[in-house]
GROMACS .gro file of N, CA and C in nm:
model
  426
    1MET      N    1   1.162  -4.931  -3.356
    1MET     CA    2   1.145  -4.865  -3.229
    1MET      C    3   1.159  -4.969  -3.120
    2THR      N    4   1.237  -4.939  -3.020
    2THR     CA    5   1.261  -5.033  -2.912
    2THR      C    6   1.170  -4.999  -2.796
    3ALA      N    7   1.103  -5.099  -2.745
    3ALA     CA    8   1.014  -5.080  -2.631
    3ALA      C    9   1.093  -5.090  -2.503
    4ILE      N   10   1.058  -5.007  -2.407
    4ILE     CA   11   1.122  -5.013  -2.276
    4ILE      C   12   1.028  -5.090  -2.183
    5PRO      N   13   1.073  -5.196  -2.126
    5PRO     CA   14   0.985  -5.274  -2.038
    5PRO      C   15   0.960  -5.197  -1.909
    6THR      N   16   0.832  -5.171  -1.883
    6THR     CA   17   0.796  -5.099  -1.761
    6THR      C   18   0.749  -5.194  -1.651
    7ASP      N   19   0.711  -5.314  -1.688
    7ASP     CA   20   0.664  -5.408  -1.587
    7ASP      C   21   0.772  -5.436  -1.484
    8SER      N   22   0.896  -5.446  -1.526
    8SER     CA   23   1.003  -5.475  -1.432
    8SER      C   24   1.027  -5.357  -1.338
    9LEU      N   25   1.004  -5.233  -1.385
    9LEU     CA   26   1.020  -5.117  -1.298
    9LEU      C   27   0.916  -5.118  -1.187
   10CYS      N   28   0.792  -5.149  -1.224
   10CYS     CA   29   0.685  -5.150  -1.125
   10CYS      C   30   0.705  -5.263  -1.025
   11ALA      N   31   0.748  -5.375  -1.072
   11ALA     CA   32   0.763  -5.490  -0.984
   11ALA      C   33   0.885  -5.476  -0.896
   12GLU      N   34   0.993  -5.424  -0.951
   12GLU     CA   35   1.118  -5.420  -0.876
   12GLU      C   36   1.128  -5.299  -0.785
   13SER      N   37   1.073  -5.184  -0.824
   13SER     CA   38   1.098  -5.063  -0.748
   13SER      C   39   0.975  -4.972  -0.737
   14PRO      N   40   0.875  -5.014  -0.663
   14PRO     CA   41   0.761  -4.923  -0.645
   14PRO      C   42   0.801  -4.797  -0.568
   15ARG      N   43   0.905  -4.809  -0.487
   15ARG     CA   44   0.951  -4.691  -0.414
   15ARG      C   45   1.003  -4.584  -0.510
   16ALA      N   46   1.072  -4.624  -0.616
   16ALA     CA   47   1.122  -4.530  -0.715
   16ALA      C   48   1.008  -4.456  -0.785
   17LEU      N   49   0.898  -4.528  -0.812
   17LEU     CA   50   0.782  -4.463  -0.874
   17LEU      C   51   0.720  -4.361  -0.780
   18TRP      N   52   0.712  -4.395  -0.652
   18TRP     CA   53   0.657  -4.300  -0.554
   18TRP      C   54   0.746  -4.177  -0.544
   19CYS      N   55   0.875  -4.198  -0.546
   19CYS     CA   56   0.968  -4.085  -0.541
   19CYS      C   57   0.953  -3.997  -0.664
   20ALA      N   58   0.940  -4.061  -0.780
   20ALA     CA   59   0.922  -3.984  -0.904
   20ALA      C   60   0.791  -3.905  -0.900
   21LEU      N   61   0.686  -3.966  -0.849
   21LEU     CA   62   0.557  -3.897  -0.838
   21LEU      C   63   0.568  -3.781  -0.741
   22ALA      N   64   0.632  -3.802  -0.628
   22ALA     CA   65   0.649  -3.696  -0.529
   22ALA      C   66   0.731  -3.581  -0.586
   23LEU      N   67   0.836  -3.615  -0.659
   23LEU     CA   68   0.919  -3.511  -0.721
   23LEU      C   69   0.840  -3.430  -0.823
   24THR      N   70   0.759  -3.499  -0.904
   24THR     CA   71   0.677  -3.431  -1.004
   24THR      C   72   0.578  -3.336  -0.938
   25LEU      N   73   0.512  -3.382  -0.831
   25LEU     CA   74   0.416  -3.296  -0.762
   25LEU      C   75   0.484  -3.178  -0.695
   26ALA      N   76   0.602  -3.202  -0.639
   26ALA     CA   77   0.676  -3.093  -0.575
   26ALA      C   78   0.717  -2.987  -0.676
   27LEU      N   79   0.765  -3.030  -0.790
   27LEU     CA   80   0.806  -2.933  -0.893
   27LEU      C   81   0.687  -2.860  -0.953
   28ALA      N   82   0.575  -2.925  -0.961
   28ALA     CA   83   0.455  -2.859  -1.014
   28ALA      C   84   0.410  -2.746  -0.923
   29GLY      N   85   0.439  -2.758  -0.792
   29GLY     CA   86   0.403  -2.653  -0.697
   29GLY      C   87   0.495  -2.533  -0.703
   30CYS      N   88   0.599  -2.537  -0.782
   30CYS     CA   89   0.697  -2.427  -0.789
   30CYS      C   90   0.669  -2.330  -0.902
   31THR      N   91   0.551  -2.332  -0.958
   31THR     CA   92   0.520  -2.237  -1.065
   31THR      C   93   0.501  -2.098  -1.007
   32ALA      N   94   0.519  -1.998  -1.087
   32ALA     CA   95   0.506  -1.860  -1.042
   32ALA      C   96   0.361  -1.829  -1.008
   33ALA      N   97   0.345  -1.742  -0.909
   33ALA     CA   98   0.211  -1.699  -0.870
   33ALA      C   99   0.154  -1.611  -0.980
   34PRO      N  100   0.023  -1.615  -0.998
   34PRO     CA  101  -0.037  -1.529  -1.101
   34PRO      C  102  -0.022  -1.382  -1.062
   35PRO      N  103  -0.015  -1.292  -1.159
   35PRO     CA  104  -0.002  -1.151  -1.128
   35PRO      C  105  -0.129  -1.101  -1.060
   36PRO      N  106  -0.119  -0.989  -0.986
   36PRO     CA  107  -0.237  -0.936  -0.919
   36PRO      C  108  -0.347  -0.904  -1.020
   37THR      N  109  -0.469  -0.925  -0.979
   37THR     CA  110  -0.583  -0.895  -1.064
   37THR      C  111  -0.649  -0.767  -1.015
   38THR      N  112  -0.749  -0.724  -1.086
   38THR     CA  113  -0.820  -0.604  -1.042
   38THR      C  114  -0.897  -0.630  -0.914
   39GLU      N  115  -0.926  -0.757  -0.884
   39GLU     CA  116  -0.996  -0.789  -0.760
   39GLU      C  117  -0.901  -0.783  -0.640
   40SER      N  118  -0.772  -0.804  -0.662
   40SER     CA  119  -0.675  -0.803  -0.552
   40SER      C  120  -0.549  -0.726  -0.592
   41PRO      N  121  -0.562  -0.597  -0.615
   41PRO     CA  122  -0.445  -0.521  -0.658
   41PRO      C  123  -0.348  -0.500  -0.542
   42ARG      N  124  -0.222  -0.484  -0.575
   42ARG     CA  125  -0.123  -0.447  -0.474
   42ARG      C  126  -0.126  -0.296  -0.461
   43LEU      N  127  -0.141  -0.251  -0.340
   43LEU     CA  128  -0.146  -0.107  -0.316
   43LEU      C  129  -0.006  -0.048  -0.314
   44ARG      N  130   0.003   0.077  -0.359
   44ARG     CA  131   0.126   0.154  -0.349
   44ARG      C  132   0.101   0.266  -0.250
   45GLN      N  133   0.206   0.311  -0.183
   45GLN     CA  134   0.185   0.417  -0.085
   45GLN      C  135   0.153   0.552  -0.148
   46ASP      N  136   0.179   0.568  -0.278
   46ASP     CA  137   0.149   0.694  -0.345
   46ASP      C  138   0.020   0.686  -0.428
   47GLU      N  139  -0.066   0.593  -0.395
   47GLU     CA  140  -0.185   0.567  -0.476
   47GLU      C  141  -0.308   0.650  -0.437
   48CYS      N  142  -0.303   0.718  -0.324
   48CYS     CA  143  -0.422   0.791  -0.276
   48CYS      C  144  -0.480   0.888  -0.377
   49LEU      N  145  -0.395   0.961  -0.444
   49LEU     CA  146  -0.444   1.067  -0.532
   49LEU      C  147  -0.454   1.025  -0.678
   50ASP      N  148  -0.442   0.896  -0.705
   50ASP     CA  149  -0.459   0.846  -0.842
   50ASP      C  150  -0.606   0.861  -0.884
   51GLU      N  151  -0.628   0.924  -0.996
   51GLU     CA  152  -0.761   0.933  -1.057
   51GLU      C  153  -0.868   0.990  -0.964
   52VAL      N  154  -0.833   1.094  -0.888
   52VAL     CA  155  -0.931   1.159  -0.801
   52VAL      C  156  -1.023   1.243  -0.887
   53LYS      N  157  -1.153   1.226  -0.867
   53LYS     CA  158  -1.253   1.305  -0.937
   53LYS      C  159  -1.335   1.380  -0.831
   54VAL      N  160  -1.357   1.507  -0.853
   54VAL     CA  161  -1.425   1.590  -0.754
   54VAL      C  162  -1.564   1.537  -0.722
   55ASP      N  163  -1.630   1.478  -0.821
   55ASP     CA  164  -1.766   1.427  -0.796
   55ASP      C  165  -1.763   1.285  -0.736
   56ARG      N  166  -1.644   1.231  -0.711
   56ARG     CA  167  -1.632   1.098  -0.651
   56ARG      C  168  -1.530   1.097  -0.538
   57LEU      N  169  -1.539   1.197  -0.452
   57LEU     CA  170  -1.444   1.208  -0.342
   57LEU      C  171  -1.463   1.097  -0.239
   58ASP      N  172  -1.586   1.046  -0.226
   58ASP     CA  173  -1.608   0.935  -0.132
   58ASP      C  174  -1.527   0.813  -0.173
   59GLN      N  175  -1.526   0.783  -0.302
   59GLN     CA  176  -1.448   0.668  -0.351
   59GLN      C  177  -1.298   0.692  -0.333
   60ALA      N  178  -1.255   0.815  -0.358
   60ALA     CA  179  -1.113   0.848  -0.340
   60ALA      C  180  -1.073   0.832  -0.194
   61LEU      N  181  -1.160   0.874  -0.103
   61LEU     CA  182  -1.131   0.861   0.040
   61LEU      C  183  -1.125   0.714   0.081
   62GLU      N  184  -1.216   0.633   0.029
   62GLU     CA  185  -1.213   0.489   0.060
   62GLU      C  186  -1.083   0.426   0.014
   63ARG      N  187  -1.040   0.459  -0.108
   63ARG     CA  188  -0.914   0.405  -0.160
   63ARG      C  189  -0.798   0.452  -0.073
   64CYS      N  190  -0.799   0.578  -0.037
   64CYS     CA  191  -0.690   0.633   0.042
   64CYS      C  192  -0.689   0.573   0.183
   65ASP      N  193  -0.805   0.549   0.240
   65ASP     CA  194  -0.811   0.483   0.371
   65ASP      C  195  -0.743   0.346   0.366
   66LYS      N  196  -0.764   0.273   0.257
   66LYS     CA  197  -0.699   0.142   0.241
   66LYS      C  198  -0.547   0.158   0.234
   67VAL      N  199  -0.502   0.259   0.163
   67VAL     CA  200  -0.358   0.281   0.150
   67VAL      C  201  -0.299   0.319   0.286
   68VAL      N  202  -0.368   0.404   0.361
   68VAL     CA  203  -0.320   0.443   0.494
   68VAL      C  204  -0.311   0.320   0.585
   69ARG      N  205  -0.412   0.232   0.577
   69ARG     CA  206  -0.408   0.109   0.659
   69ARG      C  207  -0.294   0.016   0.614
   70ALA      N  208  -0.266   0.013   0.486
   70ALA     CA  209  -0.161  -0.075   0.434
   70ALA      C  210  -0.021  -0.022   0.468
   71PHE      N  211  -0.008   0.109   0.488
   71PHE     CA  212   0.122   0.170   0.517
   71PHE      C  213   0.111   0.257   0.643
   72PRO      N  214   0.090   0.196   0.759
   72PRO     CA  215   0.064   0.274   0.880
   72PRO      C  216   0.184   0.354   0.931
   73LEU      N  217   0.303   0.322   0.888
   73LEU     CA  218   0.422   0.394   0.934
   73LEU      C  219   0.480   0.487   0.829
   74GLU      N  220   0.403   0.515   0.725
   74GLU     CA  221   0.448   0.602   0.616
   74GLU      C  222   0.372   0.735   0.621
   75ALA      N  223   0.443   0.842   0.598
   75ALA     CA  224   0.383   0.975   0.604
   75ALA      C  225   0.309   1.012   0.476
   76ARG      N  226   0.354   0.964   0.362
   76ARG     CA  227   0.296   1.004   0.233
   76ARG      C  228   0.145   0.978   0.223
   77PRO      N  229   0.095   0.860   0.258
   77PRO     CA  230  -0.049   0.838   0.246
   77PRO      C  231  -0.132   0.934   0.331
   78LEU      N  232  -0.082   0.967   0.450
   78LEU     CA  233  -0.153   1.062   0.536
   78LEU      C  234  -0.151   1.202   0.475
   79SER      N  235  -0.038   1.239   0.419
   79SER     CA  236  -0.027   1.369   0.353
   79SER      C  237  -0.122   1.378   0.234
   80ASP      N  238  -0.131   1.268   0.159
   80ASP     CA  239  -0.223   1.265   0.045
   80ASP      C  240  -0.368   1.267   0.089
   81ARG      N  241  -0.398   1.195   0.198
   81ARG     CA  242  -0.537   1.194   0.247
   81ARG      C  243  -0.577   1.333   0.298
   82PHE      N  244  -0.479   1.410   0.345
   82PHE     CA  245  -0.504   1.550   0.383
   82PHE      C  246  -0.573   1.624   0.268
   83VAL      N  247  -0.524   1.602   0.146
   83VAL     CA  248  -0.579   1.671   0.028
   83VAL      C  249  -0.726   1.632   0.008
   84ILE      N  250  -0.755   1.505   0.021
   84ILE     CA  251  -0.893   1.459   0.000
   84ILE      C  252  -0.985   1.515   0.108
   85HIS      N  253  -0.940   1.510   0.234
   85HIS     CA  254  -1.021   1.568   0.342
   85HIS      C  255  -1.044   1.717   0.318
   86THR      N  256  -0.942   1.786   0.271
   86THR     CA  257  -0.955   1.930   0.244
   86THR      C  258  -1.058   1.955   0.133
   87LEU      N  259  -1.051   1.875   0.027
   87LEU     CA  260  -1.148   1.890  -0.082
   87LEU      C  261  -1.290   1.861  -0.034
   88ARG      N  262  -1.304   1.773   0.064
   88ARG     CA  263  -1.436   1.741   0.119
   88ARG      C  264  -1.481   1.842   0.224
   89GLY      N  265  -1.395   1.940   0.257
   89GLY     CA  266  -1.429   2.040   0.357
   89GLY      C  267  -1.411   1.990   0.500
   90GLU      N  268  -1.335   1.886   0.519
   90GLU     CA  269  -1.314   1.825   0.651
   90GLU      C  270  -1.178   1.869   0.705
   91GLN      N  271  -1.171   1.997   0.744
   91GLN     CA  272  -1.043   2.054   0.786
   91GLN      C  273  -0.986   1.988   0.911
   92ALA      N  274  -1.070   1.956   1.007
   92ALA     CA  275  -1.020   1.895   1.131
   92ALA      C  276  -0.954   1.761   1.103
   93ARG      N  277  -1.020   1.680   1.022
   93ARG     CA  278  -0.961   1.550   0.986
   93ARG      C  279  -0.834   1.568   0.904
   94ALA      N  280  -0.835   1.664   0.815
   94ALA     CA  281  -0.717   1.691   0.733
   94ALA      C  282  -0.599   1.727   0.823
   95CYS      N  283  -0.623   1.813   0.920
   95CYS     CA  284  -0.515   1.857   1.009
   95CYS      C  285  -0.468   1.744   1.100
   96GLN      N  286  -0.557   1.655   1.141
   96GLN     CA  287  -0.515   1.538   1.220
   96GLN      C  288  -0.421   1.452   1.137
   97ASP      N  289  -0.455   1.429   1.012
   97ASP     CA  290  -0.370   1.347   0.925
   97ASP      C  291  -0.233   1.410   0.905
   98ILE      N  292  -0.229   1.541   0.882
   98ILE     CA  293  -0.100   1.603   0.852
   98ILE      C  294  -0.013   1.611   0.976
   99ASP      N  295  -0.076   1.627   1.094
   99ASP     CA  296   0.003   1.625   1.217
   99ASP      C  297   0.063   1.486   1.241
  100LYS      N  298  -0.015   1.384   1.214
  100LYS     CA  299   0.037   1.247   1.230
  100LYS      C  300   0.147   1.221   1.128
  101ALA      N  301   0.131   1.270   1.005
  101ALA     CA  302   0.234   1.254   0.903
  101ALA      C  303   0.364   1.322   0.947
  102ALA      N  304   0.353   1.439   1.008
  102ALA     CA  305   0.472   1.510   1.056
  102ALA      C  306   0.541   1.431   1.166
  103GLU      N  307   0.463   1.371   1.254
  103GLU     CA  308   0.521   1.287   1.359
  103GLU      C  309   0.594   1.166   1.300
  104LEU      N  310   0.534   1.106   1.198
  104LEU     CA  311   0.598   0.991   1.133
  104LEU      C  312   0.729   1.030   1.066
  105LEU      N  313   0.737   1.153   1.017
  105LEU     CA  314   0.863   1.198   0.956
  105LEU      C  315   0.974   1.207   1.060
  106LYS      N  316   0.937   1.244   1.181
  106LYS     CA  317   1.038   1.262   1.286
  106LYS      C  318   1.102   1.130   1.324
  107ALA      N  319   1.020   1.029   1.349
  107ALA     CA  320   1.077   0.900   1.392
  107ALA      C  321   0.975   0.789   1.378
  108THR      N  322   1.026   0.670   1.348
  108THR     CA  323   0.941   0.551   1.345
  108THR      C  324   0.944   0.489   1.484
  109SER      N  325   0.882   0.375   1.500
  109SER     CA  326   0.873   0.311   1.631
  109SER      C  327   1.009   0.272   1.689
  110ASN      N  328   1.109   0.253   1.603
  110ASN     CA  329   1.242   0.216   1.652
  110ASN      C  330   1.330   0.338   1.678
  111GLY      N  331   1.275   0.456   1.666
  111GLY     CA  332   1.349   0.578   1.695
  111GLY      C  333   1.432   0.631   1.580
  112ASN      N  334   1.439   0.562   1.470
  112ASN     CA  335   1.515   0.607   1.353
  112ASN      C  336   1.427   0.696   1.266
  113PRO      N  337   1.487   0.790   1.193
  113PRO     CA  338   1.408   0.873   1.103
  113PRO      C  339   1.336   0.788   0.999
  114SER      N  340   1.219   0.831   0.962
  114SER     CA  341   1.141   0.763   0.859
  114SER      C  342   1.212   0.775   0.725
  115LYS      N  343   1.191   0.675   0.638
  115LYS     CA  344   1.251   0.685   0.504
  115LYS      C  345   1.189   0.801   0.426
  116ASP      N  346   1.066   0.840   0.461
  116ASP     CA  347   1.002   0.954   0.395
  116ASP      C  348   1.074   1.086   0.427
  117ALA      N  349   1.148   1.090   0.539
  117ALA     CA  350   1.219   1.213   0.577
  117ALA      C  351   1.325   1.251   0.474
  118GLY      N  352   1.365   1.158   0.390
  118GLY     CA  353   1.463   1.185   0.286
  118GLY      C  354   1.404   1.243   0.159
  119ASP      N  355   1.273   1.259   0.155
  119ASP     CA  356   1.206   1.314   0.037
  119ASP      C  357   1.179   1.463   0.061
  120PRO      N  358   1.261   1.553   0.006
  120PRO     CA  359   1.246   1.695   0.036
  120PRO      C  360   1.111   1.753  -0.006
  121GLN      N  361   1.054   1.702  -0.115
  121GLN     CA  362   0.923   1.754  -0.158
  121GLN      C  363   0.815   1.718  -0.057
  122LEU      N  364   0.816   1.593  -0.011
  122LEU     CA  365   0.718   1.550   0.089
  122LEU      C  366   0.735   1.628   0.219
  123VAL      N  367   0.858   1.646   0.262
  123VAL     CA  368   0.884   1.722   0.385
  123VAL      C  369   0.828   1.864   0.372
  124THR      N  370   0.851   1.928   0.258
  124THR     CA  371   0.800   2.063   0.235
  124THR      C  372   0.647   2.064   0.231
  125ASP      N  373   0.588   1.968   0.161
  125ASP     CA  374   0.441   1.959   0.154
  125ASP      C  375   0.381   1.950   0.294
  126ILE      N  376   0.438   1.863   0.376
  126ILE     CA  377   0.383   1.844   0.510
  126ILE      C  378   0.399   1.971   0.594
  127ARG      N  379   0.514   2.036   0.583
  127ARG     CA  380   0.537   2.160   0.660
  127ARG      C  381   0.437   2.268   0.618
  128VAL      N  382   0.417   2.286   0.488
  128VAL     CA  383   0.325   2.388   0.439
  128VAL      C  384   0.182   2.355   0.480
  129ARG      N  385   0.145   2.229   0.472
  129ARG     CA  386   0.009   2.188   0.510
  129ARG      C  387  -0.014   2.207   0.660
  130GLN      N  388   0.088   2.179   0.740
  130GLN     CA  389   0.074   2.204   0.884
  130GLN      C  390   0.055   2.352   0.912
  131GLU      N  391   0.130   2.435   0.840
  131GLU     CA  392   0.114   2.580   0.857
  131GLU      C  393  -0.026   2.625   0.820
  132SER      N  394  -0.083   2.566   0.717
  132SER     CA  395  -0.220   2.604   0.678
  132SER      C  396  -0.319   2.563   0.788
  133CYS      N  397  -0.291   2.455   0.856
  133CYS     CA  398  -0.379   2.415   0.967
  133CYS      C  399  -0.370   2.513   1.083
  134ARG      N  400  -0.251   2.564   1.108
  134ARG     CA  401  -0.234   2.662   1.215
  134ARG      C  402  -0.303   2.794   1.180
  135ASP      N  403  -0.313   2.825   1.052
  135ASP     CA  404  -0.374   2.951   1.009
  135ASP      C  405  -0.525   2.949   1.015
  136ILE      N  406  -0.586   2.832   1.018
  136ILE     CA  407  -0.732   2.824   1.016
  136ILE      C  408  -0.796   2.893   1.136
  137PRO      N  409  -0.757   2.863   1.261
  137PRO     CA  410  -0.818   2.934   1.374
  137PRO      C  411  -0.787   3.083   1.371
  138ALA      N  412  -0.667   3.122   1.327
  138ALA     CA  413  -0.630   3.265   1.321
  138ALA      C  414  -0.717   3.337   1.219
  139ALA      N  415  -0.750   3.271   1.111
  139ALA     CA  416  -0.832   3.334   1.006
  139ALA      C  417  -0.975   3.352   1.055
  140ALA      N  418  -1.021   3.264   1.144
  140ALA     CA  419  -1.159   3.273   1.193
  140ALA      C  420  -1.176   3.378   1.302
  141ALA      N  421  -1.066   3.418   1.367
  141ALA     CA  422  -1.074   3.517   1.475
  141ALA      C  423  -1.101   3.655   1.416
  142PRO      N  424  -1.178   3.742   1.489
  142PRO     CA  425  -1.208   3.877   1.438
  142PRO      C  426  -1.089   3.967   1.440
   0.00000   0.00000   0.00000
């Protein structure tokens, strides 16, 4: 086995060792980020109605509020939160959400149609839910 003399490298080129160390540290920083954990999950805009339980509507509303905050320009989370408010008997809040969702379908802040406007099922859901909100005062009248 042949030994490689390292003393001459240290004496002749300390700059090369510093460069090698810097390169090693830089490459070590390029590792992939760990996947999301349960403590820091990535929210999806369609997550509001995941695992909704009637006896845990408060938790479902909290989760949905987070989704709405994470996607403020998307109609789907507001449409989904409409369902939770309705199940909780909060018709006024439900109707506020669905009206805002309908506005988001019309246009985003730059004046272009929302990407949600291309989802025919979502468009229909929002239209039907808005109609149900209009029917509430009519149903209460004698």
